[in-house]
Coordinates of N, CA and C in Angstrom, one line a residue:
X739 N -37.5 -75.0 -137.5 CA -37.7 -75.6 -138.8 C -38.5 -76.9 -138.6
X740 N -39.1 -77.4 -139.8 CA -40.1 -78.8 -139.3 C -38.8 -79.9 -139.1
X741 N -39.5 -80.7 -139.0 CA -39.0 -81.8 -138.3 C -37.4 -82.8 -139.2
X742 N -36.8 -83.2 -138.9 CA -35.7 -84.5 -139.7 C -36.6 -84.8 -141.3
X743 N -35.5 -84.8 -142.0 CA -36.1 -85.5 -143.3 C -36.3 -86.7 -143.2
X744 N -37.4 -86.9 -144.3 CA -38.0 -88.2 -144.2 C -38.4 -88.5 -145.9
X745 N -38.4 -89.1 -146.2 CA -38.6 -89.6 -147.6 C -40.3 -88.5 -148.0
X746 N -41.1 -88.1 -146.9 CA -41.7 -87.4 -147.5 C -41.3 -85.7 -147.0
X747 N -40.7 -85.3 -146.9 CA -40.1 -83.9 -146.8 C -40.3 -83.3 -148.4
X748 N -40.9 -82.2 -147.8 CA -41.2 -81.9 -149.1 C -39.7 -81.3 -150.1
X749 N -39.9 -81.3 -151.3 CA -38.9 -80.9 -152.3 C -39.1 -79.6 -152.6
X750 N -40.0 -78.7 -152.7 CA -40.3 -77.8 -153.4 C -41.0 -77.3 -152.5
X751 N -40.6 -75.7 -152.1 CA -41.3 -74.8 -151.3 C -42.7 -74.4 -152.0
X752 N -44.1 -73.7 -151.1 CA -44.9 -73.4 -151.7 C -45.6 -75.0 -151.9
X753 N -45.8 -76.2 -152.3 CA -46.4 -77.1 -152.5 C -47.3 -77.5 -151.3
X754 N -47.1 -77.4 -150.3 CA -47.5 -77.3 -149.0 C -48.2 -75.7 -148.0
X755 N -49.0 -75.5 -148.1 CA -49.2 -74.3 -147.1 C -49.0 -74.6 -145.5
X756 N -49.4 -75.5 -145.5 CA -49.2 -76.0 -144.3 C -48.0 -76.6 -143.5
X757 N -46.8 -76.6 -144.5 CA -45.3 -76.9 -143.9 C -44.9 -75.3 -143.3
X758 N -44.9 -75.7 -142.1 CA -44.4 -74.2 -140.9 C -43.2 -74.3 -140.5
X759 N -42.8 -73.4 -140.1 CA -41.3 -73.4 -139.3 C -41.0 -71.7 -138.6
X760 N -40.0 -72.2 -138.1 CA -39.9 -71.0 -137.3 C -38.2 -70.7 -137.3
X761 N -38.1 -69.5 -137.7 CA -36.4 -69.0 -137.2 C -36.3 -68.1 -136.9
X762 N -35.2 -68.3 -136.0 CA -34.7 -67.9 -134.7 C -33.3 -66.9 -135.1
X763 N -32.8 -65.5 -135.2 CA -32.1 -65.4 -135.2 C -31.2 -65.1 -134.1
X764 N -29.9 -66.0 -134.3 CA -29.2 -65.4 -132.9 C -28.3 -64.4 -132.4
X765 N -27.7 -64.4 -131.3 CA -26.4 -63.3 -130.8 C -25.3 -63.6 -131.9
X766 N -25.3 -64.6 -133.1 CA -23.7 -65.0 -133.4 C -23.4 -63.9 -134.4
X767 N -24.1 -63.1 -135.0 CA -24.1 -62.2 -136.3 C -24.5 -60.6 -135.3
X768 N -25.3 -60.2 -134.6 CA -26.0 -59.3 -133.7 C -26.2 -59.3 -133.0
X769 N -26.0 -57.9 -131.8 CA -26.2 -58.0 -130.4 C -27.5 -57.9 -130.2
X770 N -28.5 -57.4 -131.0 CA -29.9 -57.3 -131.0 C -30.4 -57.8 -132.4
X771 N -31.0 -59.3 -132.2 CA -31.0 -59.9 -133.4 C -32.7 -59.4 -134.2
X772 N -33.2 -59.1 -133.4 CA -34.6 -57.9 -133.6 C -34.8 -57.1 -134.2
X773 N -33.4 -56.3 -134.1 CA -33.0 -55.1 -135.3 C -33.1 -55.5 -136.3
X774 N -32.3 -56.7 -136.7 CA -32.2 -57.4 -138.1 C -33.6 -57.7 -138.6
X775 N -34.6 -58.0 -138.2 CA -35.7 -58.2 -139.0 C -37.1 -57.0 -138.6
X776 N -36.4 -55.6 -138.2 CA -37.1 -54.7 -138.2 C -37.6 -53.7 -139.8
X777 N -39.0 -53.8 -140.0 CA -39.8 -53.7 -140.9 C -40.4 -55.2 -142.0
X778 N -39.4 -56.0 -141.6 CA -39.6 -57.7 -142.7 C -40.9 -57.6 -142.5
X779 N -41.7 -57.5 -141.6 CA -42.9 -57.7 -141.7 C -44.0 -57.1 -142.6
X780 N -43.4 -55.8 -143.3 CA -44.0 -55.4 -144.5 C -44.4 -56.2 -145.7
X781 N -43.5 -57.2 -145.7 CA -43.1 -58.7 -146.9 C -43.9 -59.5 -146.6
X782 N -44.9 -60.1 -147.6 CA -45.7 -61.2 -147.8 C -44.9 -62.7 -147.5
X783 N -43.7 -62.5 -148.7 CA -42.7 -63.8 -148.8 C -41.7 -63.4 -148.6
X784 N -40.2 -64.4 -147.9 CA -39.2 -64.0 -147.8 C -38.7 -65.2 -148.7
X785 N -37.4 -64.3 -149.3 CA -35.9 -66.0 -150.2 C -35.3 -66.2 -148.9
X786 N -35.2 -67.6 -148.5 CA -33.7 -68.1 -147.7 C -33.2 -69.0 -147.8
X787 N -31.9 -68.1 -148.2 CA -30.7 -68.9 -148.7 C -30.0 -69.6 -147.7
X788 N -30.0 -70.9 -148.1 CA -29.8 -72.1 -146.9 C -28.3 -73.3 -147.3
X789 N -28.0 -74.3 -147.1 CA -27.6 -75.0 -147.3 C -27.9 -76.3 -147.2
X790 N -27.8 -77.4 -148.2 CA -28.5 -79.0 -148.0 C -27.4 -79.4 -147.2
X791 N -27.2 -79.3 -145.6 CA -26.6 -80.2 -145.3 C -26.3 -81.4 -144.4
X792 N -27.5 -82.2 -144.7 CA -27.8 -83.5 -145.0 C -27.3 -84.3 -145.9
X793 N -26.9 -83.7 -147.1 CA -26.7 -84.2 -148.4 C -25.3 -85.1 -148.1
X794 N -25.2 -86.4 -148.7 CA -23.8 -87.1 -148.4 C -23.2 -86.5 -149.3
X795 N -21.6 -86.5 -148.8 CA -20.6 -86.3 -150.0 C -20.6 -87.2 -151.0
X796 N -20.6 -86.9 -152.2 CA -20.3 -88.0 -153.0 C -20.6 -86.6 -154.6
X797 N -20.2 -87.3 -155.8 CA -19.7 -86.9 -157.2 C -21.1 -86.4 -157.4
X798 N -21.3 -85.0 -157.7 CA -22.0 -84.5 -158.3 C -22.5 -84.9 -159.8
X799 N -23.6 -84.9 -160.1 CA -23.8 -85.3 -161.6 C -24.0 -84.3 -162.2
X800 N -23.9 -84.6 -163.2 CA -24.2 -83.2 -164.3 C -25.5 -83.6 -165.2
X801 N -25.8 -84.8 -165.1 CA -27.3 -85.3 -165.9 C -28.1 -86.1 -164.4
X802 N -29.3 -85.6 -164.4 CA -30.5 -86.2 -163.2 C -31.5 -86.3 -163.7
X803 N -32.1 -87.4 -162.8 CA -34.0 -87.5 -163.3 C -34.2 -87.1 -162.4
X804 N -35.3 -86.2 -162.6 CA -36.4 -85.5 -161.4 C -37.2 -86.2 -161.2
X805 N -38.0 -86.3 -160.2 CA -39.2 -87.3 -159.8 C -40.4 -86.7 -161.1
X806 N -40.5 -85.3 -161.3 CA -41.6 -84.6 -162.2 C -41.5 -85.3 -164.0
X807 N -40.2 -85.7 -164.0 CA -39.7 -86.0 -166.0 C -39.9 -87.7 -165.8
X808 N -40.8 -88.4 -164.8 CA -41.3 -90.0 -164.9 C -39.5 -90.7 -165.5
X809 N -38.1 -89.9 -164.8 CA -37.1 -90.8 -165.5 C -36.2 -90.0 -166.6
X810 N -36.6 -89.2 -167.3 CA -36.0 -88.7 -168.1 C -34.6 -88.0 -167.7
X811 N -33.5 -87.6 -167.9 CA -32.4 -87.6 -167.7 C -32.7 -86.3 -168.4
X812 N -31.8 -84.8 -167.2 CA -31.7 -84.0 -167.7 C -30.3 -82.9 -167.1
X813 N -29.7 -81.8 -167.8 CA -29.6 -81.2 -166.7 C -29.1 -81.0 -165.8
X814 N -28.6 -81.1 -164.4 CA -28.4 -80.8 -163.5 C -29.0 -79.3 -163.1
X815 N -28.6 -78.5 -163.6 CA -29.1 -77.2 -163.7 C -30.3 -76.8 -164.5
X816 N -30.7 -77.7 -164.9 CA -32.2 -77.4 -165.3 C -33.2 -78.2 -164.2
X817 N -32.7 -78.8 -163.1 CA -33.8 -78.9 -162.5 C -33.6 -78.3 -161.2
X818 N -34.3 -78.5 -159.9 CA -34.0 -78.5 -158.6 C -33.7 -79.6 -157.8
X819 N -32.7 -80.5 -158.1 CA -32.1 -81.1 -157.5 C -31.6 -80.9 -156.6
X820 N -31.6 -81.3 -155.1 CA -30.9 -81.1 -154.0 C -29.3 -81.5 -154.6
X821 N -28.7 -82.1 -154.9 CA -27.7 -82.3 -155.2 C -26.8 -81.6 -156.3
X822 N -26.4 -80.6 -155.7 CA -25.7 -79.4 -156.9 C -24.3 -78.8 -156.3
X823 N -23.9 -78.5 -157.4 CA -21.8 -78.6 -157.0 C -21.7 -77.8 -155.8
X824 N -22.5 -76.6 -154.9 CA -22.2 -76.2 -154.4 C -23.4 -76.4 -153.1
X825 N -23.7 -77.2 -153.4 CA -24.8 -77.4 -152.3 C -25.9 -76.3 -151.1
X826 N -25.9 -75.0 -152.3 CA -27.1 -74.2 -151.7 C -28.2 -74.0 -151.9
X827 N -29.7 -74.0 -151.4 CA -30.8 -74.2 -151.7 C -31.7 -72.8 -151.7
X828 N -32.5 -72.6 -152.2 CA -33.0 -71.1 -152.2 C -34.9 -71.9 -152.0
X829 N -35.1 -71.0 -151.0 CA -36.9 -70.9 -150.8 C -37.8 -69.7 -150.9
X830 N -38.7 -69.6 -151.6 CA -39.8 -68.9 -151.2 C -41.0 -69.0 -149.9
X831 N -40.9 -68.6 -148.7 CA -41.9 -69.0 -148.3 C -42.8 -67.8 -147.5
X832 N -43.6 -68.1 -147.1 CA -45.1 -66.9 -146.7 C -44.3 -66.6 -145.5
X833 N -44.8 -65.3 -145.3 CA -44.1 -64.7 -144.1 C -45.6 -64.9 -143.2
X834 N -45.6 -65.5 -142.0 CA -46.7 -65.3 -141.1 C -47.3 -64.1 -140.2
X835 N -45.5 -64.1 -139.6 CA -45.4 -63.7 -138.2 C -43.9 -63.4 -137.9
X836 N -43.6 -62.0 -137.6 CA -42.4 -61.8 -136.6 C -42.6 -61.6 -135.5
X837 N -42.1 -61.9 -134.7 CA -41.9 -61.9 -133.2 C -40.6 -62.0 -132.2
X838 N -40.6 -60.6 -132.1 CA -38.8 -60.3 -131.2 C -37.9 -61.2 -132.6
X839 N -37.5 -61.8 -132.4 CA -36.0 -62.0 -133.6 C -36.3 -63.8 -133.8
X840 N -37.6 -63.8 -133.8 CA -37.9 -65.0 -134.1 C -39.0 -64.4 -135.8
X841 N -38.9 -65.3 -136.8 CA -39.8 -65.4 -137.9 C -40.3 -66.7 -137.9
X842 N -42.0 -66.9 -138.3 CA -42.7 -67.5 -138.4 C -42.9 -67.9 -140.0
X843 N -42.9 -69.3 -140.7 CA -43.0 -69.4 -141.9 C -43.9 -70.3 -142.5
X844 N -44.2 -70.1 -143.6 CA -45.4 -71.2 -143.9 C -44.9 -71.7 -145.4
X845 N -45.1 -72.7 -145.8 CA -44.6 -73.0 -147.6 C -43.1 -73.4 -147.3
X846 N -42.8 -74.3 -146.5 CA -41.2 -74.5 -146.4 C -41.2 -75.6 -146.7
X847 N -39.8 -76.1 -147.2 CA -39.4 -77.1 -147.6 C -37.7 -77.3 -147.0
X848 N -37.3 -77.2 -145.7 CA -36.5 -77.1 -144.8 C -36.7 -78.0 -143.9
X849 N -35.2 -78.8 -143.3 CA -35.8 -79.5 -142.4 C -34.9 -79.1 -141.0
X850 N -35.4 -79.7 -140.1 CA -34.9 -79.3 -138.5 C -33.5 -79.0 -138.8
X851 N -33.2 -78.0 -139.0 CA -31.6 -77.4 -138.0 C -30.8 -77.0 -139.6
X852 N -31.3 -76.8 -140.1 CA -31.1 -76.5 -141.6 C -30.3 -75.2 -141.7
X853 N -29.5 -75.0 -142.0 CA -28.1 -73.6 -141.8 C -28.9 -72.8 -142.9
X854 N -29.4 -71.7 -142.3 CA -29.8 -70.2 -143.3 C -28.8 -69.4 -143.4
X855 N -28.1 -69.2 -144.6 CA -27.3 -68.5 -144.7 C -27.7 -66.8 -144.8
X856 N -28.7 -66.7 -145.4 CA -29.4 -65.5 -145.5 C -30.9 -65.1 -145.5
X857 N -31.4 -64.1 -145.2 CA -33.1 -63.9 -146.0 C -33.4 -62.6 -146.2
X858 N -33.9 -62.7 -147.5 CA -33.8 -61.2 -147.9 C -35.7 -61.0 -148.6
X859 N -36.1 -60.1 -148.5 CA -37.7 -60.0 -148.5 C -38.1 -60.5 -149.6
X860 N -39.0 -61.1 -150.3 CA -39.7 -61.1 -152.0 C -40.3 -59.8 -151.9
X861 N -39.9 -59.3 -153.6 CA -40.8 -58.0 -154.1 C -41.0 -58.4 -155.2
X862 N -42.0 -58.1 -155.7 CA -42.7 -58.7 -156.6 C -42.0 -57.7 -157.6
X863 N -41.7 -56.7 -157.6 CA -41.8 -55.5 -158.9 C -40.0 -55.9 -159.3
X864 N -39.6 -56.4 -158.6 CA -38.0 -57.0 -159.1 C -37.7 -58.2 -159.4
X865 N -39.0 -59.4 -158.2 CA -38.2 -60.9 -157.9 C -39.7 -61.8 -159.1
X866 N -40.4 -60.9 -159.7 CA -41.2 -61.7 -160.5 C -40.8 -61.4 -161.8
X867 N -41.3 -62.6 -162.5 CA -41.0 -62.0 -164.1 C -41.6 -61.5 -164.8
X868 N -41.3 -60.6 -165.7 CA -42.3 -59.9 -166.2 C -42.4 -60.5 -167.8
X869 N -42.9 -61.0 -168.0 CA -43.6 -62.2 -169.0 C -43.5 -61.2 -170.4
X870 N -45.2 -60.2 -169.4 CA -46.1 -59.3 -169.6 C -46.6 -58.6 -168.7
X871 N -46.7 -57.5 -168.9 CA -46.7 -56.4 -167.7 C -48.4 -56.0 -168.1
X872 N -49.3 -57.0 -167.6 CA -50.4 -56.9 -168.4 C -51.3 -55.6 -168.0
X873 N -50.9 -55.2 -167.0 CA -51.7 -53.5 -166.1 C -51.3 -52.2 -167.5
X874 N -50.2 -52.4 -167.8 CA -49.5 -51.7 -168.6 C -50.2 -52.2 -170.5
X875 N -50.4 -53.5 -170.7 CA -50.6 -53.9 -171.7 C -52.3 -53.4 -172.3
X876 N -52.9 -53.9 -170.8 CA -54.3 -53.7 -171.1 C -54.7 -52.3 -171.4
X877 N -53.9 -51.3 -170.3 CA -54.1 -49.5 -170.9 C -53.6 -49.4 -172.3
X878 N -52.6 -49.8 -172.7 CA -51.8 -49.3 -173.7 C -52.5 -49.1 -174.9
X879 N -52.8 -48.0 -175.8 CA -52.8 -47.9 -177.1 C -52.1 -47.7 -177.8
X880 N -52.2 -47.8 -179.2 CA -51.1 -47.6 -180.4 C -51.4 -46.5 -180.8
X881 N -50.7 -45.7 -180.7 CA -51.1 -44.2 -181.8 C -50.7 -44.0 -182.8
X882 N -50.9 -44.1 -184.1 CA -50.7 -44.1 -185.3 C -51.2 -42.3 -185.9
X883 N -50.6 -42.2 -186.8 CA -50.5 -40.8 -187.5 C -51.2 -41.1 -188.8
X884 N -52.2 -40.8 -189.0 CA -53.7 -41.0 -190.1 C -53.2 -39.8 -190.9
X885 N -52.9 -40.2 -192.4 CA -52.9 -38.9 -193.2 C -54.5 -38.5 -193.3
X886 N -54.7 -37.0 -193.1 CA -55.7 -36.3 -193.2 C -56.1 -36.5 -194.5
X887 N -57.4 -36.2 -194.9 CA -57.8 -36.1 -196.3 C -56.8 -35.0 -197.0
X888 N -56.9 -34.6 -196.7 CA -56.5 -33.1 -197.1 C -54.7 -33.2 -196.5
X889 N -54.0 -33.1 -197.6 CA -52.4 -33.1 -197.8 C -51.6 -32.6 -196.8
X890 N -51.9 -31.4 -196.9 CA -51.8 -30.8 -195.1 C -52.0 -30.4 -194.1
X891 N -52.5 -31.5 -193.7 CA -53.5 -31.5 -192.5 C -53.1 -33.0 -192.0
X892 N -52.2 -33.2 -190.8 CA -52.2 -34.6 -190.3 C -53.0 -34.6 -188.9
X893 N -54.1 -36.3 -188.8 CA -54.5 -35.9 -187.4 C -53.8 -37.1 -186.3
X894 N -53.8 -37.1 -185.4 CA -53.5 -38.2 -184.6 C -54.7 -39.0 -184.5
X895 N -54.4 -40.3 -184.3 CA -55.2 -41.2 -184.3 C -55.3 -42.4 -183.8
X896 N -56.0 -42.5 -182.6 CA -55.9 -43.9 -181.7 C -56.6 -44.8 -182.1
X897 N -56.7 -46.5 -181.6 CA -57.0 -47.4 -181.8 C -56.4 -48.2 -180.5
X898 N -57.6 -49.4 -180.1 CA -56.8 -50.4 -178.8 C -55.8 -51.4 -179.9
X899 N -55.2 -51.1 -178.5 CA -53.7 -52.4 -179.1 C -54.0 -53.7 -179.5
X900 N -54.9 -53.8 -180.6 CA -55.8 -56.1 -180.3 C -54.7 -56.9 -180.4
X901 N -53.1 -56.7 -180.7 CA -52.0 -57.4 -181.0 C -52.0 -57.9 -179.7
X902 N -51.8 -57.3 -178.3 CA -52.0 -58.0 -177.0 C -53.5 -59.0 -176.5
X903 N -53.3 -60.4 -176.1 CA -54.0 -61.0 -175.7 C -54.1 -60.9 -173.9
X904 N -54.6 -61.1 -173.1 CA -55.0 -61.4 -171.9 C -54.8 -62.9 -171.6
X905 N -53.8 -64.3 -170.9 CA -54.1 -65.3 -171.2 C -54.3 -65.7 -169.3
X906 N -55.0 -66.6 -169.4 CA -55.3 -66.9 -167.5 C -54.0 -68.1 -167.4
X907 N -53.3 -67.5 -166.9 CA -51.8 -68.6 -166.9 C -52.5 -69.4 -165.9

């Protein structure tokens, strides 16, 4: 993992491409810890589920200012505060590189010796949100049933969907 926290350690995975790390899985879970990350390397990004524990004991709040709200008081659970009743952290970060039962990572926001409780692959078709499923939106037509001139006689009748926009988030 990168180095001891420091007042600039980053808060938020992804902000950095360039924050690296490396984990090591050991003999304490597997006798061949190799096995366990056999095919991960299919996976762009992996989640790992970690623990802050650096964090001092002390009373959880239920209202915080994020550095991002310049002060404003919100939340607890509406932001990402390291400091939360149960003190687990979740990351996204780039998968580089596996190697024997070591992973290579990029986009972390972890510091030296940081307890991973888990890591399980990002898939996009489950772990993104689907807003708009715009592949689906852009083909999509409306098919509407056009009375024929003639009383009995119905024809089918397409038209593009204009109700959907395209927006560059």
């Amino acid at each position: 993992m990168p180095g001891p926290a420091s007042p600039s350690t980053l808060r938020q995975s992804g902000l950095s491409q360039y924050a690296r790390a490396s984990l090591t899985i050991n003999k304490t879970f597997f006798t061949n810890p190799d096995h366990s990350l056999e095919n991960i390397s299919e996976y762009s990004h992996l989640w790992l589920i970690w623990v802050f524990h650096q964090n001092t004991p002390s009373a959880v709040k239920a209202k915080v200012s994020p550095p991002r709200l310049g002060g404003e008081r919100v939340g607890v659970f509406s932001t990402r505060s390291p400091h939360r009743p149960a003190n687990i952290g979740l990351t996204l970060a780039k998968l580089e590189k596996v190697e024997g039962d070591t992973v290579y990572l990029s986009g972390i926001d972890l510091v030296d010796g940081t307890p991973v409780l888990d890591i399980k692959p990002y898939i996009p078709q489950y772990d993104a949100p689907h807003v708009a499923d715009l592949s689906e939106d852009v083909a999509e037509i409306s098919t509407q049933i056009v009375e024929a001139e003639d009383d009995d006689d119905a024809v089918e009748h397409t038209e593009p969907d204009t109700s959907t926009q395209i927006v560059d988030a």
